[in-house]
Structure formats: C-alpha cells, structure tokens
PDB file of C-alpha atoms in Angstrom:
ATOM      1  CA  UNK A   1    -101.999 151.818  50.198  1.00  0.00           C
ATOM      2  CA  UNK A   2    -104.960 150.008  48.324  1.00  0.00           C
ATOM      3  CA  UNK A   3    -106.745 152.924  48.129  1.00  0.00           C
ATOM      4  CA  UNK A   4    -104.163 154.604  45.885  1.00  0.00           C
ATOM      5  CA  UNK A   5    -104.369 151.851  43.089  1.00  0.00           C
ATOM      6  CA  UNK A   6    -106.279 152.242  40.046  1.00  0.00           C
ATOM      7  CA  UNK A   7    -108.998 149.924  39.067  1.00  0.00           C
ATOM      8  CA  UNK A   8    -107.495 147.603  37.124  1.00  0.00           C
ATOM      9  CA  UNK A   9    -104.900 147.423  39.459  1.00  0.00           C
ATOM     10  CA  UNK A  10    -107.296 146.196  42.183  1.00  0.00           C
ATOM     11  CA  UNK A  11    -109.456 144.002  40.250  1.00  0.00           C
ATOM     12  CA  UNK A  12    -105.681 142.405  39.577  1.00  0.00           C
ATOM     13  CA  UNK A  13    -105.431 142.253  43.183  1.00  0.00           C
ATOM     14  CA  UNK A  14    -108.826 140.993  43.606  1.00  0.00           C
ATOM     15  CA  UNK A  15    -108.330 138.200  41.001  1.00  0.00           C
ATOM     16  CA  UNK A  16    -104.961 137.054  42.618  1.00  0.00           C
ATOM     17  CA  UNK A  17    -107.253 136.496  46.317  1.00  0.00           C
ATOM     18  CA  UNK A  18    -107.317 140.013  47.772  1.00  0.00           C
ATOM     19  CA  UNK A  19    -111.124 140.455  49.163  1.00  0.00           C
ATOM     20  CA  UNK A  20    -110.390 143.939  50.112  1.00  0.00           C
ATOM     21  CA  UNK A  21    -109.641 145.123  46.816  1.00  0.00           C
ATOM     22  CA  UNK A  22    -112.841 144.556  45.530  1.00  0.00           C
ATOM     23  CA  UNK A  23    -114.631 146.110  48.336  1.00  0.00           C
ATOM     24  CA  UNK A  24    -112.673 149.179  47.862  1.00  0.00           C
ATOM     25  CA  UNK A  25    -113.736 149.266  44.463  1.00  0.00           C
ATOM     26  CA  UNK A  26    -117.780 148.902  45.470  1.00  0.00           C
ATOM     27  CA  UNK A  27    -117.364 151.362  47.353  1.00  0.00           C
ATOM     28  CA  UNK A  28    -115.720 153.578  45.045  1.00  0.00           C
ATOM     29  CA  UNK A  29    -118.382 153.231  42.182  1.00  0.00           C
ATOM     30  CA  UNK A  30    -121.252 152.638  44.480  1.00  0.00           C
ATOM     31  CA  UNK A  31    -123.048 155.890  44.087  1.00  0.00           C
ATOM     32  CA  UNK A  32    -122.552 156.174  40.366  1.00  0.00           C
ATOM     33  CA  UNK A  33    -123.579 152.230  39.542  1.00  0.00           C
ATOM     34  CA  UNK A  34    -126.670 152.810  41.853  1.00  0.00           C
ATOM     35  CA  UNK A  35    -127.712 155.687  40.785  1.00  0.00           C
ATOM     36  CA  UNK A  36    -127.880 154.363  36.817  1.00  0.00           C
ATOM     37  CA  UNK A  37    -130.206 151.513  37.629  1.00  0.00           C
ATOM     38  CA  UNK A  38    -132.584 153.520  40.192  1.00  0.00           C
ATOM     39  CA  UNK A  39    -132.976 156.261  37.442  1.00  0.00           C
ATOM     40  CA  UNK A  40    -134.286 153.630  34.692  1.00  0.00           C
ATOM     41  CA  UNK A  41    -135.881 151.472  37.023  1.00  0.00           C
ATOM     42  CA  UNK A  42    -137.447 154.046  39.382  1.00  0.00           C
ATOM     43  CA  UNK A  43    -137.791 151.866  42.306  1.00  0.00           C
ATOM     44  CA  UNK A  44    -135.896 151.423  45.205  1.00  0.00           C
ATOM     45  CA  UNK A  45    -135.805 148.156  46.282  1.00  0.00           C
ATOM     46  CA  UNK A  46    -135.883 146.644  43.138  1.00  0.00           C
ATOM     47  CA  UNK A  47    -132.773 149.151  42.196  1.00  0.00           C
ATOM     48  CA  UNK A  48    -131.299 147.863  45.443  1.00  0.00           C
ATOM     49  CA  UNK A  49    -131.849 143.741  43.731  1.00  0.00           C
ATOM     50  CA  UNK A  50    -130.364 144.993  40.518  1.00  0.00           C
ATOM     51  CA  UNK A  51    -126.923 146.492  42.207  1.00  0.00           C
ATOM     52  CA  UNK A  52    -126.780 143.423  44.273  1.00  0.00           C
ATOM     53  CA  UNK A  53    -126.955 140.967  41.465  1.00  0.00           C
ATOM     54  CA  UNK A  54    -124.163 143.220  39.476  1.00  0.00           C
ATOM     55  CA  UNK A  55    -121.821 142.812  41.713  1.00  0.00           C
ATOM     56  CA  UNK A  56    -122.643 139.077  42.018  1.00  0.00           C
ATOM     57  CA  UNK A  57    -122.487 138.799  37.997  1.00  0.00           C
ATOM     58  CA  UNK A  58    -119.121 140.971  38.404  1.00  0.00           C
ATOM     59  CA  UNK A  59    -117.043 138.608  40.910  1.00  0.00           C
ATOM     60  CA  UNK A  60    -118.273 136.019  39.102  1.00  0.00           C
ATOM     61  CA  UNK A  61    -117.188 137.304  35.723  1.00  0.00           C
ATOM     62  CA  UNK A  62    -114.054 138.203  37.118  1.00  0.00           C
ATOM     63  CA  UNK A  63    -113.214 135.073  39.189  1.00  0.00           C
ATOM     64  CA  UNK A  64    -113.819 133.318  35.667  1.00  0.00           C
ATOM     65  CA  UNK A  65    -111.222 135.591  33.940  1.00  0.00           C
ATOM     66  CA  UNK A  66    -114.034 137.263  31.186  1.00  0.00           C
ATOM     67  CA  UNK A  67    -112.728 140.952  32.185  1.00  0.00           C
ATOM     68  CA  UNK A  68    -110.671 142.371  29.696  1.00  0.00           C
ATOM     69  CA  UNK A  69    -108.424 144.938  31.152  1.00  0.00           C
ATOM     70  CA  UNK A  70    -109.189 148.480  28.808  1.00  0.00           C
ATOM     71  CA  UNK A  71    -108.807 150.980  31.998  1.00  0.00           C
ATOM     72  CA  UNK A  72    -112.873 151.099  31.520  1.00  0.00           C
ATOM     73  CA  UNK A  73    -114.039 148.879  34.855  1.00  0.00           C
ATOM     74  CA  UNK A  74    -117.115 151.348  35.563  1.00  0.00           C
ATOM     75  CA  UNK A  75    -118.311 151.820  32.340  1.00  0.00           C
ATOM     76  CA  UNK A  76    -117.742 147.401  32.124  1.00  0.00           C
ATOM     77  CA  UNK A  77    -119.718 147.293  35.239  1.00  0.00           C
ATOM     78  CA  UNK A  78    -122.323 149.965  34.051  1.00  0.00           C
ATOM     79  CA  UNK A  79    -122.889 147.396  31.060  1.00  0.00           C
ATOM     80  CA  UNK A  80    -123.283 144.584  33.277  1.00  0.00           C
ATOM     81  CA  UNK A  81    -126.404 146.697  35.212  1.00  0.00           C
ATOM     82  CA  UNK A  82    -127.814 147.652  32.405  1.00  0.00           C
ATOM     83  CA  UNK A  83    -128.360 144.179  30.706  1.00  0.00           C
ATOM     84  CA  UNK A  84    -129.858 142.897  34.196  1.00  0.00           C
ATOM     85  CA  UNK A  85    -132.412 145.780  33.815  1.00  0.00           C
ATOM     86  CA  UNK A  86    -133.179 144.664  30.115  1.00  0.00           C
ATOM     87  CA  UNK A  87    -133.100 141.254  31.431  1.00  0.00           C
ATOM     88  CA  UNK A  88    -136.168 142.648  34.135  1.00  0.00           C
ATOM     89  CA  UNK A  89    -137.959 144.619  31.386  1.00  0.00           C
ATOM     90  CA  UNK A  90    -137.975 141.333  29.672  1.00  0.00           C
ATOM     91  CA  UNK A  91    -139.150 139.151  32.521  1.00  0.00           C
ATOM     92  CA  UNK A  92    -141.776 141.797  33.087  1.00  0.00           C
ATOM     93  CA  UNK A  93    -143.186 142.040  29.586  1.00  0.00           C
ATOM     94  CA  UNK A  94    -143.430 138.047  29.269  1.00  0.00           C
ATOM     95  CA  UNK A  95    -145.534 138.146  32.615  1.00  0.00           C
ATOM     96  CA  UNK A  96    -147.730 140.615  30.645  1.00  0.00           C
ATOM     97  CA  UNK A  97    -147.369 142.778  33.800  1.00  0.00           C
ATOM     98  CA  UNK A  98    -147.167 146.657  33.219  1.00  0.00           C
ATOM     99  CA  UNK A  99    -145.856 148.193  36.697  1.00  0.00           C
ATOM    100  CA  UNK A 100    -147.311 151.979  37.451  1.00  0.00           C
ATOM    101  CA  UNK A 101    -143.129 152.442  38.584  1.00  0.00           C
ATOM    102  CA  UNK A 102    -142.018 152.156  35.397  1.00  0.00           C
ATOM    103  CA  UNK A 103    -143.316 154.993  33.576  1.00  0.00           C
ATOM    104  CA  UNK A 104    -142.150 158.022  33.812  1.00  0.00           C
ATOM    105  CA  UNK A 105    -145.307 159.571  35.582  1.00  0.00           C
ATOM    106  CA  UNK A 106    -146.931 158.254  38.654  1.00  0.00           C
ATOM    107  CA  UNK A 107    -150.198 157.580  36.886  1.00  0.00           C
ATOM    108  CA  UNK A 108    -152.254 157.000  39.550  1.00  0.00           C
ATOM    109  CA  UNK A 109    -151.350 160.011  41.995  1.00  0.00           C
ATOM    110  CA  UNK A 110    -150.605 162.799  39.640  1.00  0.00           C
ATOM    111  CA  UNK A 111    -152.208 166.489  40.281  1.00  0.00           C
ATOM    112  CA  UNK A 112    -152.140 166.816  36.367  1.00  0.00           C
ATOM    113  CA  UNK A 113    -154.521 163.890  36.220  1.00  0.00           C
ATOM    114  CA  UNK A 114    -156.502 164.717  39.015  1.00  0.00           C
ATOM    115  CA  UNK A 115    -159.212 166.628  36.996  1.00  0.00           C
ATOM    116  CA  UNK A 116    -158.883 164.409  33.700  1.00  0.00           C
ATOM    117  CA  UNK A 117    -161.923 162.041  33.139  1.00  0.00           C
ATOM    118  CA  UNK A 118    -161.619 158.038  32.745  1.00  0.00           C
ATOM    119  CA  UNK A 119    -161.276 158.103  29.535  1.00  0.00           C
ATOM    120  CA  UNK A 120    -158.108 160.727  29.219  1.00  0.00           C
ATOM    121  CA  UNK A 121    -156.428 158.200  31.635  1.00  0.00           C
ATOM    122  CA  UNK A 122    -156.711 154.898  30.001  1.00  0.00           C
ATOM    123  CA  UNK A 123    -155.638 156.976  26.295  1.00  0.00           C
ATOM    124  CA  UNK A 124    -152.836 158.345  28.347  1.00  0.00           C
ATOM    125  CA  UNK A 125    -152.104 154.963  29.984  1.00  0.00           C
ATOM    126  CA  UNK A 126    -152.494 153.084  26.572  1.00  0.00           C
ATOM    127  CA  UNK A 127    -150.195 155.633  24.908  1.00  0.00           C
ATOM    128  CA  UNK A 128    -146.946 155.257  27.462  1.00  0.00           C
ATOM    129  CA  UNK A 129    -147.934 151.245  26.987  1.00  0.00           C
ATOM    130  CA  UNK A 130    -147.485 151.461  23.683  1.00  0.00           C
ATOM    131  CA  UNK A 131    -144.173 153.809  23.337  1.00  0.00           C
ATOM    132  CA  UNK A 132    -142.904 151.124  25.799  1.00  0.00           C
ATOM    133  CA  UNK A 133    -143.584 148.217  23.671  1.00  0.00           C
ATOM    134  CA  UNK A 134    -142.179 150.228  20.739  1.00  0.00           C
ATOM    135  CA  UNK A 135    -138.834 150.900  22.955  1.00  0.00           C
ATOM    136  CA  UNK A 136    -138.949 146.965  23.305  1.00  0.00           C
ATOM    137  CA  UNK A 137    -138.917 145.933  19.583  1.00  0.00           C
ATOM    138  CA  UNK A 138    -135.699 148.259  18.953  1.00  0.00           C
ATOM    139  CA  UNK A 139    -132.172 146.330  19.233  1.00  0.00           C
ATOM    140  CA  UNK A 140    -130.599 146.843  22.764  1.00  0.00           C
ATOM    141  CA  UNK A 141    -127.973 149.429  21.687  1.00  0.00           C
ATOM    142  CA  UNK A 142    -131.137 151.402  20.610  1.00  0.00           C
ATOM    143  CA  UNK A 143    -133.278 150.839  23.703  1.00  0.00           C
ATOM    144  CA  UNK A 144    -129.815 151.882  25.404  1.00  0.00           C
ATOM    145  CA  UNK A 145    -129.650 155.135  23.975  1.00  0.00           C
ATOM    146  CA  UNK A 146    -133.430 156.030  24.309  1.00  0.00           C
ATOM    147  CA  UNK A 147    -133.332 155.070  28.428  1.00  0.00           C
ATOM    148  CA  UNK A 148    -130.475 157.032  28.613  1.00  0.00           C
ATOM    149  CA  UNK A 149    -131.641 160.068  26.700  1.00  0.00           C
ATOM    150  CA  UNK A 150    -135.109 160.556  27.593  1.00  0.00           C
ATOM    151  CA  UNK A 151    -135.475 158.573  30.690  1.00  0.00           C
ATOM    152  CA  UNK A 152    -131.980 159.766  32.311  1.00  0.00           C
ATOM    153  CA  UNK A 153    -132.084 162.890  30.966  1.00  0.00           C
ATOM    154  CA  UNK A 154    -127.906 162.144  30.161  1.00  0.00           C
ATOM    155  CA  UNK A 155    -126.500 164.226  26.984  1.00  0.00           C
ATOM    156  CA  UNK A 156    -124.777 162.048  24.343  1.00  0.00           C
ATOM    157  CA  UNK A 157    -121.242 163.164  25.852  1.00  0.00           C
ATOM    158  CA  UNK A 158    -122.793 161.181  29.228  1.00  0.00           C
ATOM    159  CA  UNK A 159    -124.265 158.131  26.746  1.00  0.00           C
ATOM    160  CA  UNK A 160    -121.035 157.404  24.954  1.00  0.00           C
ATOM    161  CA  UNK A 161    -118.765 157.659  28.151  1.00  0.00           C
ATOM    162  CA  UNK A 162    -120.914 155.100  29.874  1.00  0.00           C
ATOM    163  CA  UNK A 163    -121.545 152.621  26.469  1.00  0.00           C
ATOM    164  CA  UNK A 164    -117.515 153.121  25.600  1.00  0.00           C
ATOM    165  CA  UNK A 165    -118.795 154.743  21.951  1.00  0.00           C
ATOM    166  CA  UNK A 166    -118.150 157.829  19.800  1.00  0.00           C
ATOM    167  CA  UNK A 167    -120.728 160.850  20.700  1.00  0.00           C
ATOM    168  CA  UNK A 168    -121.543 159.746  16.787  1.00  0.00           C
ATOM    169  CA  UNK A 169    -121.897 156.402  17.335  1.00  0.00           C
ATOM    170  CA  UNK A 170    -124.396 157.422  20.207  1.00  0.00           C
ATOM    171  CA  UNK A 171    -125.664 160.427  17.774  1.00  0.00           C
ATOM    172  CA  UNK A 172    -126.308 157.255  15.220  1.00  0.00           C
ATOM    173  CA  UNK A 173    -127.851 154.687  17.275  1.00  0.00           C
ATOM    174  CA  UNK A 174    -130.775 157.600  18.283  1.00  0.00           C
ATOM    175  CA  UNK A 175    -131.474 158.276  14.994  1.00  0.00           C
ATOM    176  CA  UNK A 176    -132.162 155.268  13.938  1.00  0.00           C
ATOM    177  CA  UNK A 177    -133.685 154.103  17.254  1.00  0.00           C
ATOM    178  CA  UNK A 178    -136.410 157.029  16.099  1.00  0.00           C
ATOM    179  CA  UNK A 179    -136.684 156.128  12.357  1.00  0.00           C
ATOM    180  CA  UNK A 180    -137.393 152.189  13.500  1.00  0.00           C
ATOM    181  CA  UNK A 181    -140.013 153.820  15.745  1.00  0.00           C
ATOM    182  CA  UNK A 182    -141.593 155.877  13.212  1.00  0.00           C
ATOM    183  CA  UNK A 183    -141.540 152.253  10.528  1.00  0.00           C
ATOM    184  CA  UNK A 184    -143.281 150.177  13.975  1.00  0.00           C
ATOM    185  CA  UNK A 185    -145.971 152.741  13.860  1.00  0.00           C
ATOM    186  CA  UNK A 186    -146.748 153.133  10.715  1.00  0.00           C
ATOM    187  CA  UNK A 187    -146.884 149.748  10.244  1.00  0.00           C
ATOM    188  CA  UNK A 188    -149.090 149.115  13.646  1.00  0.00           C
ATOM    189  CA  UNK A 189    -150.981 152.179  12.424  1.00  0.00           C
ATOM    190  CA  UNK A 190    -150.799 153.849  15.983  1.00  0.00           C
ATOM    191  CA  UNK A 191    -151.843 157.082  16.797  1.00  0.00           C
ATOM    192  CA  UNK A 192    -150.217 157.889  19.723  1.00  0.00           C
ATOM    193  CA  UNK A 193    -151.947 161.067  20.684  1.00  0.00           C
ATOM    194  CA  UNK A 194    -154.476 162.567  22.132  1.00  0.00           C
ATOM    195  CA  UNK A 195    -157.926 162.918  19.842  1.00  0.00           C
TER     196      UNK A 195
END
C-alpha cells in the first residue's frame, strides 16, 4: 500500500512517525541521488559519506518541519547533496589540499601523459588548478551549472529539472558563469594554455 503513495504523501507519513515511509522513499531515489554526487565528486567512498549525510540533513530537515511540500522531493533532496559537496570543495580548498580525484583526468596514470615530459605535467596540472579556483570564485548557482554541464555532461533540460529553474534561467546562469570567468582572468592575467 505504501509503495503506491507519492512522495509527498510519504514524507507526510514519515513526518506523522511512519519509519517505513521514509525508507521506501531512499530506496526509491537511491540510484539517482547517488549517482549525482559520485559523478561530481568522483570517488566512491567519499560519494558513499556525502549520500549518507543527505539523508541525515533530510530527516533532520524534515523532522524540523523546513520541507515545503511543491511535489519536487528529489530535486529538494538533490539540492541538499549538492550543497554538502560545495560544503567539501570548500573544506578542501581551506586545507589547501588539491586531491588527484577531483579532476576530471587521472593525472597521475593517464596513457595520454605517459610520453609528456615534467614540465607538460605540472602546466597541465597548474592549468585544471587554476580553472578550479576560477569555478570557486563564481556564486553557487554558477558553480552549479558549470559541474553540471561540463563535469556531468547533463544538457540544460537535465540542469533545470534538477535546480527547479527555466532551461533560460539555466541558459543564463552559464553565460554569465563564463563571462565572470573570462573578467577573473583577465584580471589574474592567466594564460591558461599550453605555450
């Protein structure tokens, strides 16, 4: 019978005592949640931390009344993930640690690198350091869009289901995510490209 309710409907169930109801809905957005956060974080166990703490954040949030029923749970919970991630990123950058996992390339065991002298590593490592940092300095929405784009591959359709925007609003947030870029590296004067 639970199984046939809608999401809202169980997260009402869920907030009036009904365990089950929530674990029908983990299990119903599992795959879709998890696979968001592995595909910008690009680790597994650290994917595995992020889910976990959702969840946490999301019976929490719920148990304190802060969800506000718009038939959009998923893309609420979605929201929730990705602001942990950002909240990693963050962490990460103010340890002034740069993980190898969280580039795009593994750039210590790639065949395209294999052949490439010192020197064309540490200008190809400095230049995914420094798109990175640029990625940090834009506001979140922009970061958002960027990670989902070009690290998720997702089309805008994909971006603006999952932020709850217009495909314009997405379309918008891009554009000026990439003319912010272009003003940071002007202003750094960075030449991010091979010599």
């Amino acid at each position: 019978m639970t199984n046939t309710l809608n999401d809202n409907e169980l997260v009402q169930q869920f907030i009036q005592g009904d365990q089950n109801s929530l674990e029908i809905l983990i299990r119903r957005h599992k795959n879709r949640v998890f696979s968001y956060i592995l595909l910008i974080v690009k680790n597994q166990e650290l994917a595995e931390d992020i889910f976990q703490e959702t969840f946490i954040k999301v019976i929490r949030s719920l148990k304190r009344g802060k969800y506000i029923e718009n038939g959009k749970f998923v893309s609420w919970v979605l929201r929730i993930s990705h602001n942990l991630i950002i909240d990693h990123f963050r962490k990460e950058k103010l340890k002034g640690t740069v993980s190898n996992d969280s580039t795009e390339v593994d750039i210590f065991n790639s065949q395209k690198f294999s052949e490439a002298t010192i020197e064309d590593q540490l200008v190809n490592d400095q230049i995914l350091f420094e798109v990175k940092e640029l990625i940090n300095e834009l506001p979140d929405d922009q970061q958002q869009v960027i990670y989902m784009r070009h690290y998720m591959g997702l089309s805008f359709k994909e971006i603006a289901e999952q932020t709850d925007v217009s495909i314009n609003t997405a379309l918008g947030r891009m554009r000026y995510a990439l003319i912010n870029m272009r003003k940071l590296i002007e202003k750094k004067n960075l030449i991010l490209t091979k010599v």
